[in-house]
Short mmCIF file of C-alpha atoms in Angstrom, two decimals:
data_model
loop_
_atom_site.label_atom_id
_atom_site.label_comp_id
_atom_site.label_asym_id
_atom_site.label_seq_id
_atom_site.Cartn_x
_atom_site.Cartn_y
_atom_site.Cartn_z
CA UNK A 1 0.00 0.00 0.00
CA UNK A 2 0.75 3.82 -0.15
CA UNK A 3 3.41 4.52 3.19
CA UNK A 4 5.05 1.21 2.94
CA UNK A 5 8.88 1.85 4.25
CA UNK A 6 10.08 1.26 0.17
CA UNK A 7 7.59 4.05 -0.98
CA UNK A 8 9.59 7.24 -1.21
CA UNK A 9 12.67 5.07 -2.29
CA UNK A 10 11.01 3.93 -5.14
CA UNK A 11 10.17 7.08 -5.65
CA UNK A 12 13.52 8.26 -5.76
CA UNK A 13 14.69 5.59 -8.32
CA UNK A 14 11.81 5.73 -10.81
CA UNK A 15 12.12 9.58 -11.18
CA UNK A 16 15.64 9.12 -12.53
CA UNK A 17 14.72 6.04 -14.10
CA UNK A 18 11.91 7.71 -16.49
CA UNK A 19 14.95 10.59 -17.50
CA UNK A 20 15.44 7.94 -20.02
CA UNK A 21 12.27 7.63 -21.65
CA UNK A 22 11.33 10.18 -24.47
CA UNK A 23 10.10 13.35 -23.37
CA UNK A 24 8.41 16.47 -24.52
CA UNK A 25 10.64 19.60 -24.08
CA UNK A 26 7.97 21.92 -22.46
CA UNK A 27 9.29 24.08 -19.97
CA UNK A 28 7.54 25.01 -16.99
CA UNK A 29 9.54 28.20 -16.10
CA UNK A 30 11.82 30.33 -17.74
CA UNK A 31 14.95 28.50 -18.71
CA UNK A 32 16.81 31.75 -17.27
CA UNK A 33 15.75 30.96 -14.01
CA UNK A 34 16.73 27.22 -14.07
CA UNK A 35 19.64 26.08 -11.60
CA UNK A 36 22.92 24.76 -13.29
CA UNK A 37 23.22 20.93 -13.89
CA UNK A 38 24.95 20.42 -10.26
CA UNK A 39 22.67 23.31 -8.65
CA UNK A 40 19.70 21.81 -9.85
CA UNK A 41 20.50 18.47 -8.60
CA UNK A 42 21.36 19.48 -5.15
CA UNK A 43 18.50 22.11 -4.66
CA UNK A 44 16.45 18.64 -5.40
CA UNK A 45 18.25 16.72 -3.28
CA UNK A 46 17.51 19.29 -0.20
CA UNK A 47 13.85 19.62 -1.69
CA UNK A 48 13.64 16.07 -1.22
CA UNK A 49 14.68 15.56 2.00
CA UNK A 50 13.08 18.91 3.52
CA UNK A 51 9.53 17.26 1.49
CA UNK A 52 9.98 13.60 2.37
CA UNK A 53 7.74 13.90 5.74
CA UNK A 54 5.16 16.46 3.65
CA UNK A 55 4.43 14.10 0.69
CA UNK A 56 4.01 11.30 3.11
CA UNK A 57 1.34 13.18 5.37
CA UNK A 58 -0.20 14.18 2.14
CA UNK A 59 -0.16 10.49 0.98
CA UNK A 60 -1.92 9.59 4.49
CA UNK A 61 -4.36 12.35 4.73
CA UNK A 62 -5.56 11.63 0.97
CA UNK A 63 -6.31 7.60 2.02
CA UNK A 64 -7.75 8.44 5.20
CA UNK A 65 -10.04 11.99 4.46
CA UNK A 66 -10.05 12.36 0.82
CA UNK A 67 -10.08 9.28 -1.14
CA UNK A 68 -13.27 7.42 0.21
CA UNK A 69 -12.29 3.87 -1.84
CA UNK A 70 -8.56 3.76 -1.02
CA UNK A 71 -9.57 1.08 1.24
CA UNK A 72 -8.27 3.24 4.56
CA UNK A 73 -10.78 5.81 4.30
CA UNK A 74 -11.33 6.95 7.64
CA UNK A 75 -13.61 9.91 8.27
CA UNK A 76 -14.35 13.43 5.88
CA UNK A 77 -12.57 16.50 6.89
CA UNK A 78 -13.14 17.76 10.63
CA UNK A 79 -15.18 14.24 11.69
CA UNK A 80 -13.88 11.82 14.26
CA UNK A 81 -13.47 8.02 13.14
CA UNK A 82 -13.21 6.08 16.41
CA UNK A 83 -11.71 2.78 15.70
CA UNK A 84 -13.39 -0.30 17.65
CA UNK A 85 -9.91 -2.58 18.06
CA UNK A 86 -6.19 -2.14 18.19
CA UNK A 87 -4.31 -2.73 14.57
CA UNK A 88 -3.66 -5.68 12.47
CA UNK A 89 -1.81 -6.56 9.86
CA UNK A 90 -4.65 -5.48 7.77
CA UNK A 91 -4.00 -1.57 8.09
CA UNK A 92 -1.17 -0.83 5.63
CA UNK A 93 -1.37 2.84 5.43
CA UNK A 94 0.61 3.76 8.26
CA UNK A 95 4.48 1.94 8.93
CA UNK A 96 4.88 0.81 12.59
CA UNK A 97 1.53 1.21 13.36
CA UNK A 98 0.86 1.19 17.18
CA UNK A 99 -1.53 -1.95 18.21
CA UNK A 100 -1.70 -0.87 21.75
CA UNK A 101 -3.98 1.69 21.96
CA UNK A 102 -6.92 2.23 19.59
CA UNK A 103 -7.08 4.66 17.10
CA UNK A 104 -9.31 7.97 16.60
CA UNK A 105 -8.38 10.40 14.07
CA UNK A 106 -9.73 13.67 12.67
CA UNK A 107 -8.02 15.68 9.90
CA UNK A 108 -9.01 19.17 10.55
CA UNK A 109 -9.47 21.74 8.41
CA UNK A 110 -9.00 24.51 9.83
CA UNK A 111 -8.95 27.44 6.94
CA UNK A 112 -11.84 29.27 7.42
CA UNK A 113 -12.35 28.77 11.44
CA UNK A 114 -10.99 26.96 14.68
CA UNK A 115 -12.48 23.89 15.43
CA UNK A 116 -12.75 22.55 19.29
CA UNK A 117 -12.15 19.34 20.86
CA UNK A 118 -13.53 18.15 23.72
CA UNK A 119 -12.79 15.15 25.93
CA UNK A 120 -14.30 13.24 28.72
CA UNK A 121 -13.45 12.71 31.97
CA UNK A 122 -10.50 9.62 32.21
CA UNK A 123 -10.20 6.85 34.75
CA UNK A 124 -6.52 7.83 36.18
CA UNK A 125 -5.56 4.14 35.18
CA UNK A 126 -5.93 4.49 31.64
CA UNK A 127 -3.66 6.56 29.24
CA UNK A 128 -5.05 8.62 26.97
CA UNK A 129 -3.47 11.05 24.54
CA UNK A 130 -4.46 12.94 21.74
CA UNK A 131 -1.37 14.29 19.40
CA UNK A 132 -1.78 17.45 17.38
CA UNK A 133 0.26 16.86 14.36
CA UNK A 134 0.28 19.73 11.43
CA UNK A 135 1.17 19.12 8.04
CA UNK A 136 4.96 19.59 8.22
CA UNK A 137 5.01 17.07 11.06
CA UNK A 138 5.64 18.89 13.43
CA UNK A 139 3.79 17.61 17.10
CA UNK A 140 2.66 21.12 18.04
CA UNK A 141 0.47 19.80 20.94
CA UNK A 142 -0.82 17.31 23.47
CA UNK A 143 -4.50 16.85 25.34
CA UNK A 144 -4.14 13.97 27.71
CA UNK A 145 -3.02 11.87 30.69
CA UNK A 146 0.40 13.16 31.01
CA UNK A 147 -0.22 16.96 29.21
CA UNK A 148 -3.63 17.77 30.89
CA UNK A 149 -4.37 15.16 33.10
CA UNK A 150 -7.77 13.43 33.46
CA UNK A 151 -10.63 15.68 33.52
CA UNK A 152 -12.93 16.75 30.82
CA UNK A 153 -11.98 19.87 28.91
CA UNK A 154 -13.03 22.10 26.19
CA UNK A 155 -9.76 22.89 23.57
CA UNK A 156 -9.29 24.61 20.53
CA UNK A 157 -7.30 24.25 17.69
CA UNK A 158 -6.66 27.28 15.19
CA UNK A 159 -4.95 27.67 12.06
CA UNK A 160 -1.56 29.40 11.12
CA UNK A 161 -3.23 32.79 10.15
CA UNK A 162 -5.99 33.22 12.72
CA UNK A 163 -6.79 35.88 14.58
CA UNK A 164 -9.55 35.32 17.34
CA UNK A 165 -10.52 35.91 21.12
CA UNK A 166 -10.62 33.22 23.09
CA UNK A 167 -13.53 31.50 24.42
CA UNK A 168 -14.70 31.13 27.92
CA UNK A 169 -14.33 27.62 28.86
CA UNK A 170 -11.87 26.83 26.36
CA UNK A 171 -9.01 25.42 28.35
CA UNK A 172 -5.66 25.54 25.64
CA UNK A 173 -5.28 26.99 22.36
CA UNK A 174 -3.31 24.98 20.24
CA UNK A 175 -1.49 26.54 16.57
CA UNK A 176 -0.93 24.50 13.10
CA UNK A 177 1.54 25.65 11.32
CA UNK A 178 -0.53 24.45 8.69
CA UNK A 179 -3.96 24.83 7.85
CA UNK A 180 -4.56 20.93 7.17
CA UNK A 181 -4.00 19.20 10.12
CA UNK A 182 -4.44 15.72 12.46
CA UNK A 183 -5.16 14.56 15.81
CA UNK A 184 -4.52 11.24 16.46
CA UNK A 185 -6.08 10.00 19.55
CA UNK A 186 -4.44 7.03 21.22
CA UNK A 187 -6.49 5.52 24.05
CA UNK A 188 -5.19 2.39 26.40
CA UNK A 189 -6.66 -1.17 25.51
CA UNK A 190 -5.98 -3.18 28.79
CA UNK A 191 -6.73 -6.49 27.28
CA UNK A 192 -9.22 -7.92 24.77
CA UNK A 193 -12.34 -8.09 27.25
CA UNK A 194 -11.91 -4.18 27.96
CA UNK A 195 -12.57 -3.13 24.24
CA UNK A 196 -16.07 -2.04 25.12
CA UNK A 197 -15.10 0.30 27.85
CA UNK A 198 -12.98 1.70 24.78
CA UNK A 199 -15.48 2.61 22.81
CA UNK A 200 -17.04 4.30 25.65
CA UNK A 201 -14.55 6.36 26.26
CA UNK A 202 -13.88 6.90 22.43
CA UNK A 203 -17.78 8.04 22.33
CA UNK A 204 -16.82 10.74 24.67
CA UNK A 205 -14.21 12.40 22.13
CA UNK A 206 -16.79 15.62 20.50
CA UNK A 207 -15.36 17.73 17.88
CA UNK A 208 -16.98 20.78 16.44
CA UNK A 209 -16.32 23.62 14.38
CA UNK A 210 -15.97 26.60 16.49
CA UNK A 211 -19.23 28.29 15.46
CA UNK A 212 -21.21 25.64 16.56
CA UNK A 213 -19.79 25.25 19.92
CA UNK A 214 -20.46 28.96 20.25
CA UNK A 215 -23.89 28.56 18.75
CA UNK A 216 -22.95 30.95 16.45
CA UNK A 217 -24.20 30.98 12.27
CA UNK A 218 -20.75 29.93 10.67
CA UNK A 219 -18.42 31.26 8.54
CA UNK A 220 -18.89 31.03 4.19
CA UNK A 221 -17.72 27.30 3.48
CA UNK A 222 -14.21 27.13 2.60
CA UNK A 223 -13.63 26.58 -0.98
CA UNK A 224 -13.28 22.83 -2.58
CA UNK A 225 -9.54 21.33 -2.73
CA UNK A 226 -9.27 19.46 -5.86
CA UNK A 227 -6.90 16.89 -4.23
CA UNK A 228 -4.52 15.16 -6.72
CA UNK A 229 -4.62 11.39 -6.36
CA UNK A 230 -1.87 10.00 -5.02
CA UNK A 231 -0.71 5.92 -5.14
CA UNK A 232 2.37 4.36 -4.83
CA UNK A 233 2.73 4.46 -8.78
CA UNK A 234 1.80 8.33 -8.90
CA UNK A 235 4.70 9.26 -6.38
CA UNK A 236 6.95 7.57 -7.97
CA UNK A 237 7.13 10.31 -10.92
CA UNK A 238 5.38 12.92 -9.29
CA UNK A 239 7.22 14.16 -5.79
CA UNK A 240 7.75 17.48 -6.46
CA UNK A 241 4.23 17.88 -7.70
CA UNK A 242 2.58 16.81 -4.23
CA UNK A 243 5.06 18.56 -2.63
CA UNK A 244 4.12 22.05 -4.58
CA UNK A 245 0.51 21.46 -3.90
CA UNK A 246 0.79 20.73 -0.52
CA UNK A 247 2.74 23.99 -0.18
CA UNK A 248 0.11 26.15 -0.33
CA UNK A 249 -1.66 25.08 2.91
CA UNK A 250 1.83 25.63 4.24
CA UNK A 251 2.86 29.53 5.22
CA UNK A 252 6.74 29.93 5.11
CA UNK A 253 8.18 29.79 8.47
CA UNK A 254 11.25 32.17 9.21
CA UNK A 255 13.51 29.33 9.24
CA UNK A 256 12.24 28.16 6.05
CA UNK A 257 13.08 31.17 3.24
CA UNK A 258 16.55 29.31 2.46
CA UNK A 259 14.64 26.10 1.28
CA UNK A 260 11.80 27.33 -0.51
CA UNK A 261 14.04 29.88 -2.36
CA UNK A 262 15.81 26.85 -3.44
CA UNK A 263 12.43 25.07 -4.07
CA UNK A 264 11.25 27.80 -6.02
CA UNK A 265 14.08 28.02 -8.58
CA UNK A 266 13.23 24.47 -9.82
CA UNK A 267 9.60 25.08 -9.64
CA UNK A 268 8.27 24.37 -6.81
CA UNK A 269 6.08 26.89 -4.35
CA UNK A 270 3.46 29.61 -4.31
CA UNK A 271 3.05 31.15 -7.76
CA UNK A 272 5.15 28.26 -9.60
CA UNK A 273 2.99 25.04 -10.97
CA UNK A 274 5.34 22.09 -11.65
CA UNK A 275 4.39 19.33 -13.93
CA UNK A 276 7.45 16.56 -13.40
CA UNK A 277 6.11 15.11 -16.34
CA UNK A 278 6.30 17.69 -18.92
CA UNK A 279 9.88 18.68 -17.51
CA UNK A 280 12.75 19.10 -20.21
CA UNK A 281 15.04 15.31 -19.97
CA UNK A 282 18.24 17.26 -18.20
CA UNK A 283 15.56 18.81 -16.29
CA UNK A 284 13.58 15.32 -14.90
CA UNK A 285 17.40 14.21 -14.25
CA UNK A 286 18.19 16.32 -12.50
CA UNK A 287 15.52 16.19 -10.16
CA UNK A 288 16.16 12.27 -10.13
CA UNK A 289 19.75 12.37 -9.48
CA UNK A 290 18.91 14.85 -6.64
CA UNK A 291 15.97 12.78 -4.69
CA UNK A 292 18.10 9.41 -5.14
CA UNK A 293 20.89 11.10 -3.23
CA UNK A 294 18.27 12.16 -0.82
CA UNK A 295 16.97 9.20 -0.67
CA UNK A 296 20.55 7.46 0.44
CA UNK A 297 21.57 10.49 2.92
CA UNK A 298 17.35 9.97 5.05
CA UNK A 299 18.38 5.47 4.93
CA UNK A 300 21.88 6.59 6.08
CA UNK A 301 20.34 8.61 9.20
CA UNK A 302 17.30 6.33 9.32
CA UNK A 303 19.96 3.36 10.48
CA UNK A 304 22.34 5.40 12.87
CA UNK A 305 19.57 7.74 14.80
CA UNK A 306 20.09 8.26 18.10
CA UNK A 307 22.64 6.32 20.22
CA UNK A 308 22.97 2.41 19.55
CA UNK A 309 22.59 0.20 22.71
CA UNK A 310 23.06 -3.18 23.14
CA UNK A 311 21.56 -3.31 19.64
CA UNK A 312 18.82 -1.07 19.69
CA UNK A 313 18.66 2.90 18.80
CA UNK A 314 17.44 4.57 21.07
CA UNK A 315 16.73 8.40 20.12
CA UNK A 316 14.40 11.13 20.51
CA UNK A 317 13.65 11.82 16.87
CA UNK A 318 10.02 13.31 16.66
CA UNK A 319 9.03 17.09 18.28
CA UNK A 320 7.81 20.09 17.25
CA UNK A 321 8.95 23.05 15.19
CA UNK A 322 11.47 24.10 17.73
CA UNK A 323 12.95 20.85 17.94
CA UNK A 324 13.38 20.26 14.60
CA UNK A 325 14.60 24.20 14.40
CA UNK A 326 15.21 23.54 10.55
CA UNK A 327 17.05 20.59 10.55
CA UNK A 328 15.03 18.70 7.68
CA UNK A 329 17.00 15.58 7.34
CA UNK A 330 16.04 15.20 11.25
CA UNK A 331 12.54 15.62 10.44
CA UNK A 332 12.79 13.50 7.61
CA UNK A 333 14.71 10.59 9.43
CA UNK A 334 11.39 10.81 12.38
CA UNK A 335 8.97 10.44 9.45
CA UNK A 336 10.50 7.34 7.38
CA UNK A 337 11.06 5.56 10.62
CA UNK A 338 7.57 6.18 12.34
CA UNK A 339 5.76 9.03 10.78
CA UNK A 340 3.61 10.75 13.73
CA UNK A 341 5.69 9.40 16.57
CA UNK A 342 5.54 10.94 20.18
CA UNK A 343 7.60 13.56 21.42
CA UNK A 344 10.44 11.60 24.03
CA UNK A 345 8.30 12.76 26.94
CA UNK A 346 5.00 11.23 25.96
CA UNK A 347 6.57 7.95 24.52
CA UNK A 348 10.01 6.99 23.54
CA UNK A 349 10.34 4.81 21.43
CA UNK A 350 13.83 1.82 21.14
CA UNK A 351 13.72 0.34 17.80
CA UNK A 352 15.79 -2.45 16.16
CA UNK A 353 16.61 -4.77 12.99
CA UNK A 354 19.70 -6.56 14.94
CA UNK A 355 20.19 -8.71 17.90
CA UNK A 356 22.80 -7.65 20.51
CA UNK A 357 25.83 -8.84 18.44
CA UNK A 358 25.25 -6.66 15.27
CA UNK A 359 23.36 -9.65 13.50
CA UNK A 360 20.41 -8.80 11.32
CA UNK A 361 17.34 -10.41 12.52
CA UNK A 362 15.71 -12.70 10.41
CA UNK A 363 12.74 -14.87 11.80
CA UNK A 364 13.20 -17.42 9.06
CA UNK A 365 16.55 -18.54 10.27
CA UNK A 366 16.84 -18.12 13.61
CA UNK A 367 14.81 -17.68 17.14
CA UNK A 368 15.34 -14.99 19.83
CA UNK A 369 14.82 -14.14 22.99
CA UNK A 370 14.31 -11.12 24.86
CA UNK A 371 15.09 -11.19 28.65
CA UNK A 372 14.49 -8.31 31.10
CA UNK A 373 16.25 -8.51 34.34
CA UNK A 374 14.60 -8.94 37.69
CA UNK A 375 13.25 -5.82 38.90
CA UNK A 376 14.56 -3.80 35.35
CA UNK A 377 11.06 -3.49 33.25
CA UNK A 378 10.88 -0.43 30.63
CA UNK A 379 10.23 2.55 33.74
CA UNK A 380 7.50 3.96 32.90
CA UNK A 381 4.35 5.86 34.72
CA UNK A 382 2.28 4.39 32.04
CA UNK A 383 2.59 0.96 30.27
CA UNK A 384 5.01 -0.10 28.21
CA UNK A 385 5.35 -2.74 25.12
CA UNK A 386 7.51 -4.34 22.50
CA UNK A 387 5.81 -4.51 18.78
CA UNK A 388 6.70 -6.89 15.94
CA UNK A 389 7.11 -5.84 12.80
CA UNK A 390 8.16 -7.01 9.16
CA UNK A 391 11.32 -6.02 8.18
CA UNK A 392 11.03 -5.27 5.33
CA UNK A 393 7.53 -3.22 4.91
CA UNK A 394 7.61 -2.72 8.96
CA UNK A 395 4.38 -3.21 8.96
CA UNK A 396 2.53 -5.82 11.74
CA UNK A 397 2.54 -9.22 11.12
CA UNK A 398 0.05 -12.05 10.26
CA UNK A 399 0.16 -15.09 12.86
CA UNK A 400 -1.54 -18.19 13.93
CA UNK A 401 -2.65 -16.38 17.30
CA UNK A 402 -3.60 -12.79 16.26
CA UNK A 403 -0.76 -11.16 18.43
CA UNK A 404 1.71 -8.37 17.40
CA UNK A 405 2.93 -7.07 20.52
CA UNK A 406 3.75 -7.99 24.13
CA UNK A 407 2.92 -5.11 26.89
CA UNK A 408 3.16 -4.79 30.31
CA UNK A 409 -0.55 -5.20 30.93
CA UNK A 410 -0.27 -8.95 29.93
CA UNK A 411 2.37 -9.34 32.57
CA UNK A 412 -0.20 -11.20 35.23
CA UNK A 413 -0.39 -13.81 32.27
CA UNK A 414 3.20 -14.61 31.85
CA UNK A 415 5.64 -16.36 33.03
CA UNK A 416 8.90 -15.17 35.15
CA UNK A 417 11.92 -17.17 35.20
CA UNK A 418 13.06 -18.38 38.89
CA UNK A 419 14.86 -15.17 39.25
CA UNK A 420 12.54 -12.74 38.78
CA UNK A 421 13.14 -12.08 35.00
CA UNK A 422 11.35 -12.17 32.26
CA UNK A 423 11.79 -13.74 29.02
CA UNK A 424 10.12 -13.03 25.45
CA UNK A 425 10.45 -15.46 23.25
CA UNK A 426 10.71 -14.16 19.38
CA UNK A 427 10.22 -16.56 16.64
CA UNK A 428 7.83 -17.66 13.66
CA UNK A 429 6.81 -20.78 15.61
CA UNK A 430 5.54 -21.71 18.73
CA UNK A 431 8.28 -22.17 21.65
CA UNK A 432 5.66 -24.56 22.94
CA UNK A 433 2.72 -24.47 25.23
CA UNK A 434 4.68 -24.05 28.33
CA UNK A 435 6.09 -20.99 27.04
CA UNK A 436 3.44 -19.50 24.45
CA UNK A 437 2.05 -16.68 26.83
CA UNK A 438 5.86 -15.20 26.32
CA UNK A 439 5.52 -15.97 22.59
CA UNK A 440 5.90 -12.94 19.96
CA UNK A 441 5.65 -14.50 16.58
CA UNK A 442 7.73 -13.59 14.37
CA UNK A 443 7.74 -12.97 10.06
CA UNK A 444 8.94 -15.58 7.94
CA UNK A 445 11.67 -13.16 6.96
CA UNK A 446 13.40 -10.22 8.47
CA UNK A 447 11.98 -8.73 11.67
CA UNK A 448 12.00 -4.72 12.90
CA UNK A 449 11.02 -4.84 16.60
CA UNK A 450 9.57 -1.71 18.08
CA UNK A 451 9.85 -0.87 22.29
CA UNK A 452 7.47 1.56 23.13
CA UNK A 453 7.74 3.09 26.82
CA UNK A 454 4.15 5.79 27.29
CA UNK A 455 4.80 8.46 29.58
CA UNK A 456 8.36 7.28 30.35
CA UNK A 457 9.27 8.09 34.09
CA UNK A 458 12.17 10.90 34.22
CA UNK A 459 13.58 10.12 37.17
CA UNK A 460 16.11 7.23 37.62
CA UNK A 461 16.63 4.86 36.04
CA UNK A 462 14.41 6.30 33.27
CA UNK A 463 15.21 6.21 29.58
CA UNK A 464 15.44 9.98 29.62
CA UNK A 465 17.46 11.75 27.91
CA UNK A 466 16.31 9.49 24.85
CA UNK A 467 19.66 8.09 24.14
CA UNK A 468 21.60 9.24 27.84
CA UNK A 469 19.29 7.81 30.23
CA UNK A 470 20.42 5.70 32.86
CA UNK A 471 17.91 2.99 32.08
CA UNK A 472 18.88 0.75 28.53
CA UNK A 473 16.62 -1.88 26.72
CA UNK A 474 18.53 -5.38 27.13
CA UNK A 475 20.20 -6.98 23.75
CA UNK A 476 18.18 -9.92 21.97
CA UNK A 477 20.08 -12.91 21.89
CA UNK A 478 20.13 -15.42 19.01
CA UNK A 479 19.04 -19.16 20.20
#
């Protein structure tokens, strides 16, 4: 499907691919204004990376709001979709989806007026979040256990241009940077016979425009988006293009003039209309030398982020505009290896494709296990878990008994060892009944194991700093 991990490479490779193909000389700006040969290439190779996390939210938002067949159609534009279960193996259109907490999600639109969210009052037990993600990726707010605690609350959410008193009884204002926008709404599943006190909880979340929680007549309707389709074929050819259109619901930050004057000189931003397509041939490869390189610099980061230990890295990737403080290939490395992961402080997040020698992981040669010392679990104030994925697509995995993660709130179901550890066994087939309630299954294939730690405690041992904390996830060990 769209987001799988291979996506934006392929996209990459086919652009400079098709500079071979016969191609209409049209140009789409004045030649005069068109880079040199090496200029070009590396204004598209910055483009790329500084776009990567942009074309994928674009990709996402257009399966989930726009497209109602793409199969992953969620909800239209500023209406919650409450999902009734965790994820499977059968939702493809986000990598390293989360299966611990069910889903919500609205895509807000917020050009013409703020739109509120309101939330219900939370048992103290169970986590809750609800991450304000804009369209450059950028987490630019939380509503939740940790950020607001449990009670109900009233909180708005306002575009990059607006201008507005606010409300009585509105709690927290919250800015896009963007006027398309998400929040994704993560609330804790404590085991398969709680999933109904789930949806109660999800059938608290209200949004509204702000007009009608005012009670007010609302603003003229915005005007239509004609949204270009995007599929994994389409991107392939036609980065820059998704990238200029999704530009415009983008206002320049300070930090950004450098890149968009680079953007704009090979097309691409307000006033400019590329068409890859009906590029000149030195034009198209150009562009295709300059997102492969792109491509090769966001895998290089993607596989030495953060700090490695005991085979894991272990980093604190994802943030908001400040954090990223126009460092694009950062913000590019967060999206390709979990786009719309937490900030450090509301989860972190240990990920690995090796075992603690170095070894690739591959669930078709070997088995694994995990082991957690006595008394040494992921510190956490919330839960914690460890998520299998493919290696390959990381996307969850299909087994015999329906599980993709293990998390702390299966622990009364496990077993110990006789010293107080704990052992996960990781492997495509069954270690045997004695120890199946330790069991992850594991691909027939490579494996890309997620550790997830919500609300991570900050005093020792904590995994805080991401990368410097005093606690560390244990190695895996090949059997």
């Amino acid at each position: 499907m769209l987001t799988k991990r291979d996506l934006l490479r392929s996209a990459a490779l086919t652009a400079l691919a098709v500079t071979t193909a016969k191609s209409t000389p049209v140009i789409a700006q004045n030649k005069a204004d068109w880079p040199g040969l090496f200029e070009a290439k590396d204004f598209a190779e910055a483009g790329f990376i500084y776009g990567l996390p942009i074309v994928m939210n674009y990709a996402i938002m257009y399966e989930y709001a726009v497209d109602r067949n793409s199969g992953q159609f969620k909800a239209p534009f500023n209406q919650i979709k409450n999902e009734p279960n965790v994820y499977t193996y059968k939702d493809t259109a986000i990598v390293t989806p989360n299966s611990d907490t069910p889903y919500s999600f609205v895509w807000l639109d917020l050009r013409m007026e703020p739109v509120v969210l309101s939330v219900p009052a939370m048992d103290p037990k169970r986590y809750y979040s609800v991450m304000l993600c804009d369209g450059n990726t950028y987490n630019y707010g939380y509503i939740g256990t940790r950020a607001t605690g449990s009670e109900t609350g009233d909180y708005m959410v306002v575009g990059p241009n607006w201008k507005g008193d606010t409300p009585a009884g509105i709690k927290r204002v919250f800015r896009s940077s963007t006027q398309l926008s998400l929040a994704g709404y993560r609330t804790q599943l404590f085991g398969p016979d709680d999933l109904d006190n789930v949806k109660k909880v999800q059938a608290g979340y209200k949004v509204q425009m702000l007009s009608a929680y005012l009670k007010q007549t609302p603003p003229p309707a915005a005007p239509a988006i004609d949204f270009p389709k995007i599929d994994k074929e389409l991107v392939k050819t036609n980065f820059f293009d998704y990238l200029d259109f999704a530009l415009q619901f983008a206002p320049a930050q300070d930090n950004e003039k450098e890149i968009r004057s680079k953007l704009a000189r090979i097309g691409v931003g307000p006033g400019k209309t590329l068409n890859f397509k009906d590029l000149p041939l030195e034009h198209k490869l150009e562009l295709g030398l300059g997102m492969k390189e792109g491509q090769r610099k966001v895998d290089e980061a993607v596989a030495s982020a953060g700090e490695a230990i005991n085979g894991w890295r272990v980093s604190g990737l994802p943030g908001d505009s400040a954090h990223y403080n126009g460092d694009w290939l950062k913000r590019a490395v967060a999206a390709q290896a979990g786009i719309y992961g937490n900030d450090p402080a509301e989860a972190t997040y240990p990920f690995t494709r090796v075992d603690s020698d170095g070894r690739t992981l591959d669930g078709s040669k070997h088995n694994y296990t995990l082991t957690f010392p006595a008394g040494q679990l992921p510190p956490v104030n919330s839960f914690w878990s460890v998520t299998m994925y493919d290696g390959k697509s990381q996307l969850l995995v299909e087994n015999p008994i329906s599980r993709y993660l293990i998390n702390s709130p299966m622990l009364p179901g496990m077993k110990k060892n006789e010293d107080g550890s704990l052992t996960l066994y990781i492997q495509k087939d069954s270690p045997g009944a004695d120890k199946e309630a330790n069991w992850l299954p594991a691909p027939n294939d490579t494996i890309y194991l997620v550790m997830r730690l919500y609300w991570p405690k900050s005093e020792a041992p904590s995994i805080l700093p991401a990368g410097e904390g005093s606690w560390q996830p244990p190695g895996i060990k090949r059997v």
